[in-house]
Amino acid sequence: MDVSKMTVSINKAINTQEVAVKEKHARTCILGTHHEKGAQTFWSVVNRLPLSSNAVLCWKFCHVFHKLLRDGHPNVLKDSLRYKNELSDMSRMWGHLSEGYGQLCSIYLKLLRTKMEYHTKNPRFPGNLQMSDRQLDEAGESDVNNFFQLTVEMFDYLECELNLFQTVFNSLDMSRSVSVTTAGQCRLAPLIQVILDCSHLYDYTVKLLFKLHSCLPADTLQGHRDRFLEQFTKLKDLFYRSSNLQYFKRLIQIPQLPENPPNFLRASALSEHISPVVVIPAEASSPDNEPVLEKDDLMDMDASQQNLFDNKFDDIFGSSFSSDPFNFNSQNGVNKDEKGHLIDQLYREVSGLKAQLESFKTESQRAVLQLKGRISELEAELAEQQHLRQQAADDSEFLRAELDELKKKREDTEKAQRSLTEIERKAQANEQRYSKLKEKYSELVQNHADLLRKNAEVTKQVSVARQAQVDLEREKKELEDSFQRLSEQAQRKTQEQTEVLENLKQELATSKQELQIVQGSLETSAQSQDKWATQIAELEKERGSLVNTMASREEELSALQKQLEDAQLRLSSAQESMGQLAKNQRKMLLVESRKAAEQMVQEALRQLEEPALISCTGPADHLLSTVKSVSSCIEQLDKSCSQYLACPEDIGGLLHSVTLLAHLTSDTIAHGSTTCLRAPPEPADSLTEACKQYGRETLVYLASLGEEGTLEKADSTAMRSCLSKIAAIGEELLPRGLDIKQEELGDLVDKEMAATSAAIETATARIEEMLSKSRAGDTGVKLEVNERILGSCTSLMQAIQVLIVASKDLQREIVESGRGTASPKEFYAKNSRWTEGLISASKAVGWGATVMVDAADLVVQGRGKFEELMVCSHEIAASTAQLVAASKVKADKDSPNLAQLQQASRGVNQATAAVVASTISGKSQIEETDNMDFSSMTLTQIKRQEMDSQVRVLELENELQKERQKLGELRKKHYELAGVAEGWEEGTEASPPTLQEVVTEKD
């Protein structure tokens, strides 16, 4: 296919006319991509179109590009990926327009980008999305994770398709017949591609969801089912609305989705699924391919139909009916019955003909409507042709302007060519002139050589002529030598300076004239001798000047050499001074870094000596983490010291290590101080002393870094030893809950709950044993009090047993509902903080039951205090409240097991109140039997007893105040330590109940 033909088709398909893209132009573009195996031509043409300034142009571009992605060559996607960012920018730009094609273009561009990304991630899917079930399984590679991700991507893809579908319908006025107008068809035409994509995406989504439900729990896929139901409802409505539009009826057969969505929870429902198939009728063609019917053809068709009807009527009734259609008397031999039968038959035939007439009328009306629609389409095509003619005229005008511009350019090119020819001619002339000058110069050199030879001959002649005169001969020889030297000097200077060469030429000419004069006047020797003497004197003067010039040049050269040597000396001294300065600067940087580090460590030690400056506490695991960082920093510092000793210029690593050591040392001392605040006294003192020793060793080590000759001897062994001691103390201070492996948490929960149940049963048995002993050995008021107290304790133990059973049921429900495919141990390990809270609460309940039984035993024996029994009851109530709070953190608020647990908790509170009430009542009864007898006491004794009682009351009030303060501090410390052991500070999964919650739960 010719590229120019494809370019023309692209321009015709993507234009500013608000009409649907013609199928033949789009088909030409698709064939072009298969011919060139790519979309280079398409993008080269599109990049010249003003897509950002004309919304209709951009909308039709999206339609054509969508067709190319679906039906074009597979390389269309590869060639288009480089323009993905440009499509995104254009989408954002059109999104700012809320009317017209702005929003449509923005959403369509987003869809195209999503389609490109989807096919890039899933190259197994072709552009038209047509795949078999086997190919769909191969796309997921039989991995449930791949099918899960592929379903999510299909949901996103289908969401973009439905968004464009809905937006196009919202932009149309559905109260009018928009599908028969050119503007409406322009907007509806791209939806054919959307319908094709949606049918495949819906089918694949249903199949993948059935496959996922066969591999994963239903709860995991709840989000998928909700999203599918939403898209199913939208797609069903849009398919139904589209099938009722006249525009789609002749172009595409849209499938209808089932009344109800598939039931993915029933695997057999897959066999009931019918894949929606979109059918494009073979006879359906675009408006540009349909035959054109003129008005005369319509009239001819009506006439032919009328003639056909008349002929059929004549065939049935006969032509004689036209003269007298109801003259039955002319028929011979016909009686009345036959006439009636004939009349009935005629009535029936008339009814049939009327029905046929109605069908003909209906068919004619349908044909008229079709022809009217065809007329509208032809009118639209005529408008498009007019538009194309106008566009062709504009193109012709544009090409004419380009032709004029090309003519001007050709004229300018011809002028430039002529100018170039002229320049070349001038260059040739210059070259010829240069050649002539070169030849002239060679000729001058040759003449110069001839003159030299002639000069030598003249000299010989002069020497022969002056043989008789010795003085003249000596002068002649000197003249020859001087002349020879001048000739050699002239030859050397000829190569260096042109001016000197000219001067020598002039001198040679003068010499030639003088020689001629000498040759011509040999007879007048006396005059010649004077002239030669003058010439020799001038030559000697010139030689002297040359010698002086050479001497001055030698002096200048020696002066320059001396200056060069001085500069070299200054440069070497400057380099030495710069090296010394750099060395001093490195030393100063090291000293300043060491001083800053020492000040930071000293400040940390000073804060360690003043605990009042520390206003917070810290866990031991933070201290251990800092100690590990310091150890790594010390290793890096040793390496930096070695590098600095090997290469003094490399001081950056050493300075960084020194500064980091100071910061980490300060943090270690601070964390050690905060850890001491929550540690027992003995380990706290040891940790404080270890931190101080580490700070002192760090100062000693830093001091060795700043002194001359001691850097090589710097040793960090003492610091490492102190860090090891700090780490050992920190390991001892770690909460015990942190030592439990997460794999053992599940087993530990069951063990602690079993141990608590066993402790409750043991306590119940002991109470029964104490009750039996009291009945056997006590009588009267004491037996009554013991039975009441032990009975209430037994009821409390029974209520606690009910609570533990309810707690186990609730925990089992929480584990089963939250673990998914994991095991119970994995669930407990994943929720370690919540698990540790359960363990702590179970231990507290068991311990409280044991302590309460011991206190009750002492009270029954008469060696205990009633107050201890009441305190133990309150402690058990608080422990059970903690167990309830820890159990219901992760429970469903509507769970029946949670309601049962809360009911059991209220039973425990009521039993605790009964224990406290029976204890108070028994105490009152015992005290009433032990009233003092004042009848035998005197006034002085009574006064003395009153004073003693007042003193005792004051003492008891003071002790009560102190004990309350002590109780508050103990509770605070208990909750802090319990929080570290069970992880209450790190989250809310196993947070303990506050005192207010305990009181509220108890009440």
mmCIF file of N, CA and C in Angstrom, residues 849-954:
data_model
loop_
_atom_site.group_PDB
_atom_site.id
_atom_site.type_symbol
_atom_site.label_atom_id
_atom_site.label_comp_id
_atom_site.label_asym_id
_atom_site.label_seq_id
_atom_site.Cartn_x
_atom_site.Cartn_y
_atom_site.Cartn_z
ATOM 1 N N ALA A 849 -7.023 -16.516 92.626
ATOM 2 C CA ALA A 849 -7.813 -17.573 93.271
ATOM 3 C C ALA A 849 -7.014 -18.277 94.355
ATOM 4 N N THR A 850 -5.730 -18.559 94.061
ATOM 5 C CA THR A 850 -4.887 -19.237 95.061
ATOM 6 C C THR A 850 -4.705 -18.372 96.293
ATOM 7 N N VAL A 851 -4.435 -17.082 96.117
ATOM 8 C CA VAL A 851 -4.218 -16.175 97.257
ATOM 9 C C VAL A 851 -5.498 -16.045 98.082
ATOM 10 N N MET A 852 -6.677 -15.976 97.403
ATOM 11 C CA MET A 852 -7.929 -15.832 98.137
ATOM 12 C C MET A 852 -8.221 -17.067 98.996
ATOM 13 N N VAL A 853 -7.916 -18.253 98.466
ATOM 14 C CA VAL A 853 -8.131 -19.479 99.256
ATOM 15 C C VAL A 853 -7.228 -19.497 100.483
ATOM 16 N N ASP A 854 -5.970 -19.059 100.308
ATOM 17 C CA ASP A 854 -5.069 -18.998 101.474
ATOM 18 C C ASP A 854 -5.592 -18.021 102.515
ATOM 19 N N ALA A 855 -6.087 -16.848 102.090
ATOM 20 C CA ALA A 855 -6.615 -15.858 103.033
ATOM 21 C C ALA A 855 -7.866 -16.398 103.738
ATOM 22 N N ALA A 856 -8.752 -17.099 102.975
ATOM 23 C CA ALA A 856 -9.951 -17.665 103.597
ATOM 24 C C ALA A 856 -9.594 -18.736 104.632
ATOM 25 N N ASP A 857 -8.552 -19.525 104.330
ATOM 26 C CA ASP A 857 -8.110 -20.553 105.276
ATOM 27 C C ASP A 857 -7.656 -19.925 106.586
ATOM 28 N N LEU A 858 -6.894 -18.815 106.470
ATOM 29 C CA LEU A 858 -6.426 -18.151 107.685
ATOM 30 C C LEU A 858 -7.588 -17.533 108.463
ATOM 31 N N VAL A 859 -8.585 -16.987 107.769
ATOM 32 C CA VAL A 859 -9.732 -16.381 108.457
ATOM 33 C C VAL A 859 -10.530 -17.454 109.198
ATOM 34 N N VAL A 860 -10.724 -18.603 108.543
ATOM 35 C CA VAL A 860 -11.482 -19.684 109.191
ATOM 36 C C VAL A 860 -10.752 -20.199 110.438
ATOM 37 N N GLN A 861 -9.421 -20.237 110.335
ATOM 38 C CA GLN A 861 -8.640 -20.694 111.483
ATOM 39 C C GLN A 861 -8.530 -19.643 112.580
ATOM 40 N N GLY A 862 -8.969 -18.423 112.324
ATOM 41 C CA GLY A 862 -8.885 -17.361 113.312
ATOM 42 C C GLY A 862 -7.557 -16.658 113.340
ATOM 43 N N ARG A 863 -6.668 -16.958 112.373
ATOM 44 C CA ARG A 863 -5.343 -16.332 112.329
ATOM 45 C C ARG A 863 -5.212 -15.319 111.197
ATOM 46 N N GLY A 864 -6.275 -15.104 110.479
ATOM 47 C CA GLY A 864 -6.208 -14.160 109.373
ATOM 48 C C GLY A 864 -7.057 -12.929 109.608
ATOM 49 N N LYS A 865 -7.014 -12.026 108.612
ATOM 50 C CA LYS A 865 -7.765 -10.782 108.681
ATOM 51 C C LYS A 865 -8.863 -10.805 107.636
ATOM 52 N N PHE A 866 -10.029 -10.269 108.050
ATOM 53 C CA PHE A 866 -11.134 -10.168 107.096
ATOM 54 C C PHE A 866 -10.792 -9.224 105.948
ATOM 55 N N GLU A 867 -9.988 -8.200 106.237
ATOM 56 C CA GLU A 867 -9.628 -7.240 105.201
ATOM 57 C C GLU A 867 -8.829 -7.905 104.076
ATOM 58 N N GLU A 868 -7.951 -8.867 104.431
ATOM 59 C CA GLU A 868 -7.198 -9.560 103.399
ATOM 60 C C GLU A 868 -8.126 -10.319 102.448
ATOM 61 N N LEU A 869 -9.143 -10.939 103.007
ATOM 62 C CA LEU A 869 -10.102 -11.665 102.168
ATOM 63 C C LEU A 869 -10.854 -10.724 101.242
ATOM 64 N N MET A 870 -11.241 -9.552 101.736
ATOM 65 C CA MET A 870 -11.926 -8.581 100.873
ATOM 66 C C MET A 870 -11.004 -8.062 99.768
ATOM 67 N N VAL A 871 -9.737 -7.800 100.122
ATOM 68 C CA VAL A 871 -8.788 -7.328 99.110
ATOM 69 C C VAL A 871 -8.564 -8.386 98.035
ATOM 70 N N CYS A 872 -8.462 -9.668 98.481
ATOM 71 C CA CYS A 872 -8.293 -10.744 97.492
ATOM 72 C C CYS A 872 -9.509 -10.842 96.566
ATOM 73 N N SER A 873 -10.706 -10.631 97.093
ATOM 74 C CA SER A 873 -11.903 -10.665 96.256
ATOM 75 C C SER A 873 -11.876 -9.567 95.205
ATOM 76 N N HIS A 874 -11.507 -8.358 95.639
ATOM 77 C CA HIS A 874 -11.393 -7.255 94.678
ATOM 78 C C HIS A 874 -10.320 -7.545 93.624
ATOM 79 N N GLU A 875 -9.218 -8.178 94.039
ATOM 80 C CA GLU A 875 -8.151 -8.481 93.090
ATOM 81 C C GLU A 875 -8.617 -9.478 92.035
ATOM 82 N N ILE A 876 -9.400 -10.484 92.475
ATOM 83 C CA ILE A 876 -9.932 -11.463 91.513
ATOM 84 C C ILE A 876 -10.896 -10.775 90.535
ATOM 85 N N ALA A 877 -11.716 -9.855 91.060
ATOM 86 C CA ALA A 877 -12.631 -9.125 90.173
ATOM 87 C C ALA A 877 -11.866 -8.330 89.119
ATOM 88 N N ALA A 878 -10.774 -7.680 89.564
ATOM 89 C CA ALA A 878 -9.955 -6.914 88.602
ATOM 90 C C ALA A 878 -9.314 -7.839 87.580
ATOM 91 N N SER A 879 -8.817 -9.030 88.028
ATOM 92 C CA SER A 879 -8.167 -9.957 87.096
ATOM 93 C C SER A 879 -9.156 -10.501 86.076
ATOM 94 N N THR A 880 -10.350 -10.850 86.513
ATOM 95 C CA THR A 880 -11.357 -11.333 85.553
ATOM 96 C C THR A 880 -11.787 -10.232 84.593
ATOM 97 N N ALA A 881 -11.871 -9.011 85.107
ATOM 98 C CA ALA A 881 -12.188 -7.888 84.203
ATOM 99 C C ALA A 881 -11.095 -7.723 83.152
ATOM 100 N N GLN A 882 -9.815 -7.909 83.558
ATOM 101 C CA GLN A 882 -8.712 -7.854 82.592
ATOM 102 C C GLN A 882 -8.834 -8.958 81.554
ATOM 103 N N LEU A 883 -9.201 -10.181 82.003
ATOM 104 C CA LEU A 883 -9.379 -11.290 81.063
ATOM 105 C C LEU A 883 -10.508 -11.007 80.075
ATOM 106 N N VAL A 884 -11.620 -10.425 80.574
ATOM 107 C CA VAL A 884 -12.733 -10.089 79.680
ATOM 108 C C VAL A 884 -12.317 -9.019 78.671
ATOM 109 N N ALA A 885 -11.599 -7.986 79.156
ATOM 110 C CA ALA A 885 -11.178 -6.908 78.247
ATOM 111 C C ALA A 885 -10.223 -7.427 77.187
ATOM 112 N N ALA A 886 -9.270 -8.322 77.592
ATOM 113 C CA ALA A 886 -8.326 -8.865 76.621
ATOM 114 C C ALA A 886 -9.017 -9.786 75.624
ATOM 115 N N SER A 887 -10.096 -10.492 76.060
ATOM 116 C CA SER A 887 -10.779 -11.431 75.165
ATOM 117 C C SER A 887 -11.638 -10.725 74.138
ATOM 118 N N LYS A 888 -12.293 -9.624 74.540
ATOM 119 C CA LYS A 888 -13.254 -8.995 73.621
ATOM 120 C C LYS A 888 -12.644 -7.915 72.741
ATOM 121 N N VAL A 889 -11.270 -7.773 72.771
ATOM 122 C CA VAL A 889 -10.636 -6.767 71.912
ATOM 123 C C VAL A 889 -10.882 -7.076 70.443
ATOM 124 N N LYS A 890 -10.733 -8.377 70.085
ATOM 125 C CA LYS A 890 -10.868 -8.754 68.676
ATOM 126 C C LYS A 890 -12.206 -9.417 68.361
ATOM 127 N N ALA A 891 -13.131 -9.440 69.340
ATOM 128 C CA ALA A 891 -14.405 -10.129 69.118
ATOM 129 C C ALA A 891 -15.384 -9.255 68.355
ATOM 130 N N ASP A 892 -16.316 -9.913 67.668
ATOM 131 C CA ASP A 892 -17.406 -9.221 66.981
ATOM 132 C C ASP A 892 -18.416 -8.756 68.033
ATOM 133 N N LYS A 893 -18.865 -7.510 67.906
ATOM 134 C CA LYS A 893 -19.751 -6.964 68.928
ATOM 135 C C LYS A 893 -21.108 -7.682 68.968
ATOM 136 N N ASP A 894 -21.473 -8.346 67.875
ATOM 137 C CA ASP A 894 -22.751 -9.076 67.833
ATOM 138 C C ASP A 894 -22.583 -10.563 68.113
ATOM 139 N N SER A 895 -21.412 -10.973 68.567
ATOM 140 C CA SER A 895 -21.151 -12.390 68.794
ATOM 141 C C SER A 895 -21.930 -12.891 70.011
ATOM 142 N N PRO A 896 -22.627 -14.035 69.917
ATOM 143 C CA PRO A 896 -23.320 -14.592 71.097
ATOM 144 C C PRO A 896 -22.340 -15.034 72.179
ATOM 145 N N ASN A 897 -21.152 -15.480 71.779
ATOM 146 C CA ASN A 897 -20.156 -15.868 72.779
ATOM 147 C C ASN A 897 -19.694 -14.670 73.588
ATOM 148 N N LEU A 898 -19.608 -13.492 72.943
ATOM 149 C CA LEU A 898 -19.238 -12.279 73.676
ATOM 150 C C LEU A 898 -20.328 -11.928 74.687
ATOM 151 N N ALA A 899 -21.579 -12.050 74.287
ATOM 152 C CA ALA A 899 -22.666 -11.779 75.241
ATOM 153 C C ALA A 899 -22.628 -12.762 76.412
ATOM 154 N N GLN A 900 -22.317 -14.025 76.116
ATOM 155 C CA GLN A 900 -22.218 -15.016 77.194
ATOM 156 C C GLN A 900 -21.057 -14.690 78.124
ATOM 157 N N LEU A 901 -19.925 -14.210 77.532
ATOM 158 C CA LEU A 901 -18.776 -13.831 78.369
ATOM 159 C C LEU A 901 -19.122 -12.646 79.262
ATOM 160 N N GLN A 902 -19.806 -11.657 78.732
ATOM 161 C CA GLN A 902 -20.197 -10.508 79.550
ATOM 162 C C GLN A 902 -21.166 -10.911 80.657
ATOM 163 N N GLN A 903 -22.085 -11.847 80.351
ATOM 164 C CA GLN A 903 -22.997 -12.339 81.385
ATOM 165 C C GLN A 903 -22.224 -13.060 82.488
ATOM 166 N N ALA A 904 -21.220 -13.872 82.101
ATOM 167 C CA ALA A 904 -20.394 -14.551 83.099
ATOM 168 C C ALA A 904 -19.601 -13.555 83.922
ATOM 169 N N SER A 905 -19.122 -12.451 83.271
ATOM 170 C CA SER A 905 -18.388 -11.426 84.016
ATOM 171 C C SER A 905 -19.266 -10.773 85.073
ATOM 172 N N ARG A 906 -20.539 -10.515 84.698
ATOM 173 C CA ARG A 906 -21.448 -9.940 85.698
ATOM 174 C C ARG A 906 -21.697 -10.938 86.844
ATOM 175 N N GLY A 907 -21.738 -12.238 86.531
ATOM 176 C CA GLY A 907 -21.882 -13.231 87.594
ATOM 177 C C GLY A 907 -20.701 -13.236 88.544
ATOM 178 N N VAL A 908 -19.481 -13.069 88.003
ATOM 179 C CA VAL A 908 -18.292 -12.978 88.857
ATOM 180 C C VAL A 908 -18.373 -11.748 89.754
ATOM 181 N N ASN A 909 -18.801 -10.624 89.177
ATOM 182 C CA ASN A 909 -18.903 -9.406 89.987
ATOM 183 C C ASN A 909 -19.925 -9.581 91.128
ATOM 184 N N GLN A 910 -21.054 -10.221 90.815
ATOM 185 C CA GLN A 910 -22.056 -10.451 91.858
ATOM 186 C C GLN A 910 -21.522 -11.394 92.944
ATOM 187 N N ALA A 911 -20.795 -12.444 92.514
ATOM 188 C CA ALA A 911 -20.208 -13.357 93.506
ATOM 189 C C ALA A 911 -19.159 -12.650 94.354
ATOM 190 N N THR A 912 -18.363 -11.751 93.732
ATOM 191 C CA THR A 912 -17.373 -10.986 94.496
ATOM 192 C C THR A 912 -18.055 -10.097 95.515
ATOM 193 N N ALA A 913 -19.144 -9.449 95.107
ATOM 194 C CA ALA A 913 -19.884 -8.614 96.055
ATOM 195 C C ALA A 913 -20.443 -9.454 97.201
ATOM 196 N N ALA A 914 -20.867 -10.700 96.895
ATOM 197 C CA ALA A 914 -21.375 -11.574 97.956
ATOM 198 C C ALA A 914 -20.270 -11.943 98.934
ATOM 199 N N VAL A 915 -19.050 -12.196 98.413
ATOM 200 C CA VAL A 915 -17.925 -12.508 99.310
ATOM 201 C C VAL A 915 -17.624 -11.331 100.223
ATOM 202 N N VAL A 916 -17.589 -10.114 99.634
ATOM 203 C CA VAL A 916 -17.295 -8.933 100.442
ATOM 204 C C VAL A 916 -18.394 -8.719 101.484
ATOM 205 N N ALA A 917 -19.670 -8.891 101.075
ATOM 206 C CA ALA A 917 -20.768 -8.683 102.031
ATOM 207 C C ALA A 917 -20.731 -9.706 103.162
ATOM 208 N N SER A 918 -20.491 -10.982 102.811
ATOM 209 C CA SER A 918 -20.428 -12.011 103.863
ATOM 210 C C SER A 918 -19.237 -11.788 104.788
ATOM 211 N N THR A 919 -18.146 -11.293 104.225
ATOM 212 C CA THR A 919 -16.964 -11.011 105.061
ATOM 213 C C THR A 919 -17.247 -9.874 106.024
ATOM 214 N N ILE A 920 -17.881 -8.805 105.516
ATOM 215 C CA ILE A 920 -18.195 -7.665 106.391
ATOM 216 C C ILE A 920 -19.191 -8.079 107.466
ATOM 217 N N SER A 921 -20.210 -8.874 107.085
ATOM 218 C CA SER A 921 -21.214 -9.331 108.072
ATOM 219 C C SER A 921 -20.578 -10.222 109.143
ATOM 220 N N GLY A 922 -19.724 -11.158 108.699
ATOM 221 C CA GLY A 922 -19.059 -12.021 109.666
ATOM 222 C C GLY A 922 -18.151 -11.257 110.598
ATOM 223 N N LYS A 923 -17.461 -10.268 110.035
ATOM 224 C CA LYS A 923 -16.591 -9.455 110.887
ATOM 225 C C LYS A 923 -17.408 -8.735 111.947
ATOM 226 N N SER A 924 -18.552 -8.216 111.535
ATOM 227 C CA SER A 924 -19.400 -7.497 112.499
ATOM 228 C C SER A 924 -19.881 -8.442 113.601
ATOM 229 N N GLN A 925 -20.271 -9.651 113.205
ATOM 230 C CA GLN A 925 -20.747 -10.605 114.214
ATOM 231 C C GLN A 925 -19.620 -11.000 115.182
ATOM 232 N N ILE A 926 -18.434 -11.203 114.651
ATOM 233 C CA ILE A 926 -17.316 -11.578 115.536
ATOM 234 C C ILE A 926 -16.978 -10.432 116.472
ATOM 235 N N GLU A 927 -17.004 -9.187 115.946
ATOM 236 C CA GLU A 927 -16.658 -8.042 116.799
ATOM 237 C C GLU A 927 -17.702 -7.810 117.871
ATOM 238 N N GLU A 928 -18.980 -8.107 117.570
ATOM 239 C CA GLU A 928 -20.021 -7.922 118.582
ATOM 240 C C GLU A 928 -19.838 -8.866 119.766
ATOM 241 N N THR A 929 -19.310 -10.048 119.525
ATOM 242 C CA THR A 929 -19.085 -11.014 120.620
ATOM 243 C C THR A 929 -17.852 -10.676 121.450
ATOM 244 N N ASP A 930 -17.009 -9.812 120.897
ATOM 245 C CA ASP A 930 -15.767 -9.466 121.599
ATOM 246 C C ASP A 930 -15.819 -8.058 122.152
ATOM 247 N N ASN A 931 -17.004 -7.529 122.515
ATOM 248 C CA ASN A 931 -17.092 -6.166 123.045
ATOM 249 C C ASN A 931 -16.407 -6.095 124.422
ATOM 250 N N MET A 932 -15.788 -4.949 124.666
ATOM 251 C CA MET A 932 -15.066 -4.744 125.936
ATOM 252 C C MET A 932 -16.057 -4.489 127.087
ATOM 253 N N ASP A 933 -15.669 -4.908 128.305
ATOM 254 C CA ASP A 933 -16.467 -4.724 129.524
ATOM 255 C C ASP A 933 -15.865 -3.603 130.342
ATOM 256 N N PHE A 934 -16.561 -2.433 130.426
ATOM 257 C CA PHE A 934 -16.041 -1.277 131.143
ATOM 258 C C PHE A 934 -16.626 -1.157 132.569
ATOM 259 N N SER A 935 -17.348 -2.137 132.977
ATOM 260 C CA SER A 935 -18.038 -2.005 134.283
ATOM 261 C C SER A 935 -17.064 -1.985 135.466
ATOM 262 N N SER A 936 -15.949 -2.676 135.364
ATOM 263 C CA SER A 936 -15.001 -2.775 136.484
ATOM 264 C C SER A 936 -13.900 -1.743 136.439
ATOM 265 N N MET A 937 -13.932 -0.808 135.418
ATOM 266 C CA MET A 937 -12.842 0.169 135.260
ATOM 267 C C MET A 937 -13.183 1.464 135.965
ATOM 268 N N THR A 938 -12.149 2.127 136.517
ATOM 269 C CA THR A 938 -12.310 3.407 137.198
ATOM 270 C C THR A 938 -12.269 4.522 136.182
ATOM 271 N N LEU A 939 -12.556 5.754 136.698
ATOM 272 C CA LEU A 939 -12.557 6.934 135.813
ATOM 273 C C LEU A 939 -11.185 7.175 135.241
ATOM 274 N N THR A 940 -10.160 7.008 136.065
ATOM 275 C CA THR A 940 -8.794 7.246 135.571
ATOM 276 C C THR A 940 -8.414 6.234 134.506
ATOM 277 N N GLN A 941 -8.812 4.974 134.717
ATOM 278 C CA GLN A 941 -8.487 3.946 133.717
ATOM 279 C C GLN A 941 -9.223 4.191 132.399
ATOM 280 N N ILE A 942 -10.490 4.616 132.560
ATOM 281 C CA ILE A 942 -11.236 4.905 131.325
ATOM 282 C C ILE A 942 -10.606 6.069 130.565
ATOM 283 N N LYS A 943 -10.203 7.141 131.319
ATOM 284 C CA LYS A 943 -9.557 8.298 130.683
ATOM 285 C C LYS A 943 -8.261 7.887 130.012
ATOM 286 N N ARG A 944 -7.522 6.983 130.703
ATOM 287 C CA ARG A 944 -6.270 6.506 130.115
ATOM 288 C C ARG A 944 -6.531 5.722 128.839
ATOM 289 N N GLN A 945 -7.546 4.850 128.877
ATOM 290 C CA GLN A 945 -7.887 4.088 127.678
ATOM 291 C C GLN A 945 -8.361 4.989 126.536
ATOM 292 N N GLU A 946 -9.095 6.064 126.899
ATOM 293 C CA GLU A 946 -9.570 7.001 125.860
ATOM 294 C C GLU A 946 -8.404 7.681 125.179
ATOM 295 N N MET A 947 -7.416 8.129 125.999
ATOM 296 C CA MET A 947 -6.232 8.772 125.409
ATOM 297 C C MET A 947 -5.463 7.790 124.528
ATOM 298 N N ASP A 948 -5.340 6.548 125.020
ATOM 299 C CA ASP A 948 -4.642 5.547 124.197
ATOM 300 C C ASP A 948 -5.384 5.289 122.887
ATOM 301 N N SER A 949 -6.714 5.275 122.969
ATOM 302 C CA SER A 949 -7.498 5.061 121.740
ATOM 303 C C SER A 949 -7.339 6.204 120.760
ATOM 304 N N GLN A 950 -7.323 7.467 121.257
ATOM 305 C CA GLN A 950 -7.111 8.620 120.382
ATOM 306 C C GLN A 950 -5.740 8.558 119.707
ATOM 307 N N VAL A 951 -4.723 8.179 120.539
ATOM 308 C CA VAL A 951 -3.385 8.056 119.948
ATOM 309 C C VAL A 951 -3.356 6.982 118.872
ATOM 310 N N ARG A 952 -4.050 5.865 119.199
ATOM 311 C CA ARG A 952 -4.086 4.768 118.227
ATOM 312 C C ARG A 952 -4.844 5.158 116.954
ATOM 313 N N VAL A 953 -5.915 5.956 117.141
ATOM 314 C CA VAL A 953 -6.671 6.428 115.968
ATOM 315 C C VAL A 953 -5.798 7.307 115.088
ATOM 316 N N LEU A 954 -5.036 8.210 115.713
ATOM 317 C CA LEU A 954 -4.146 9.081 114.930
ATOM 318 C C LEU A 954 -3.075 8.278 114.222
#
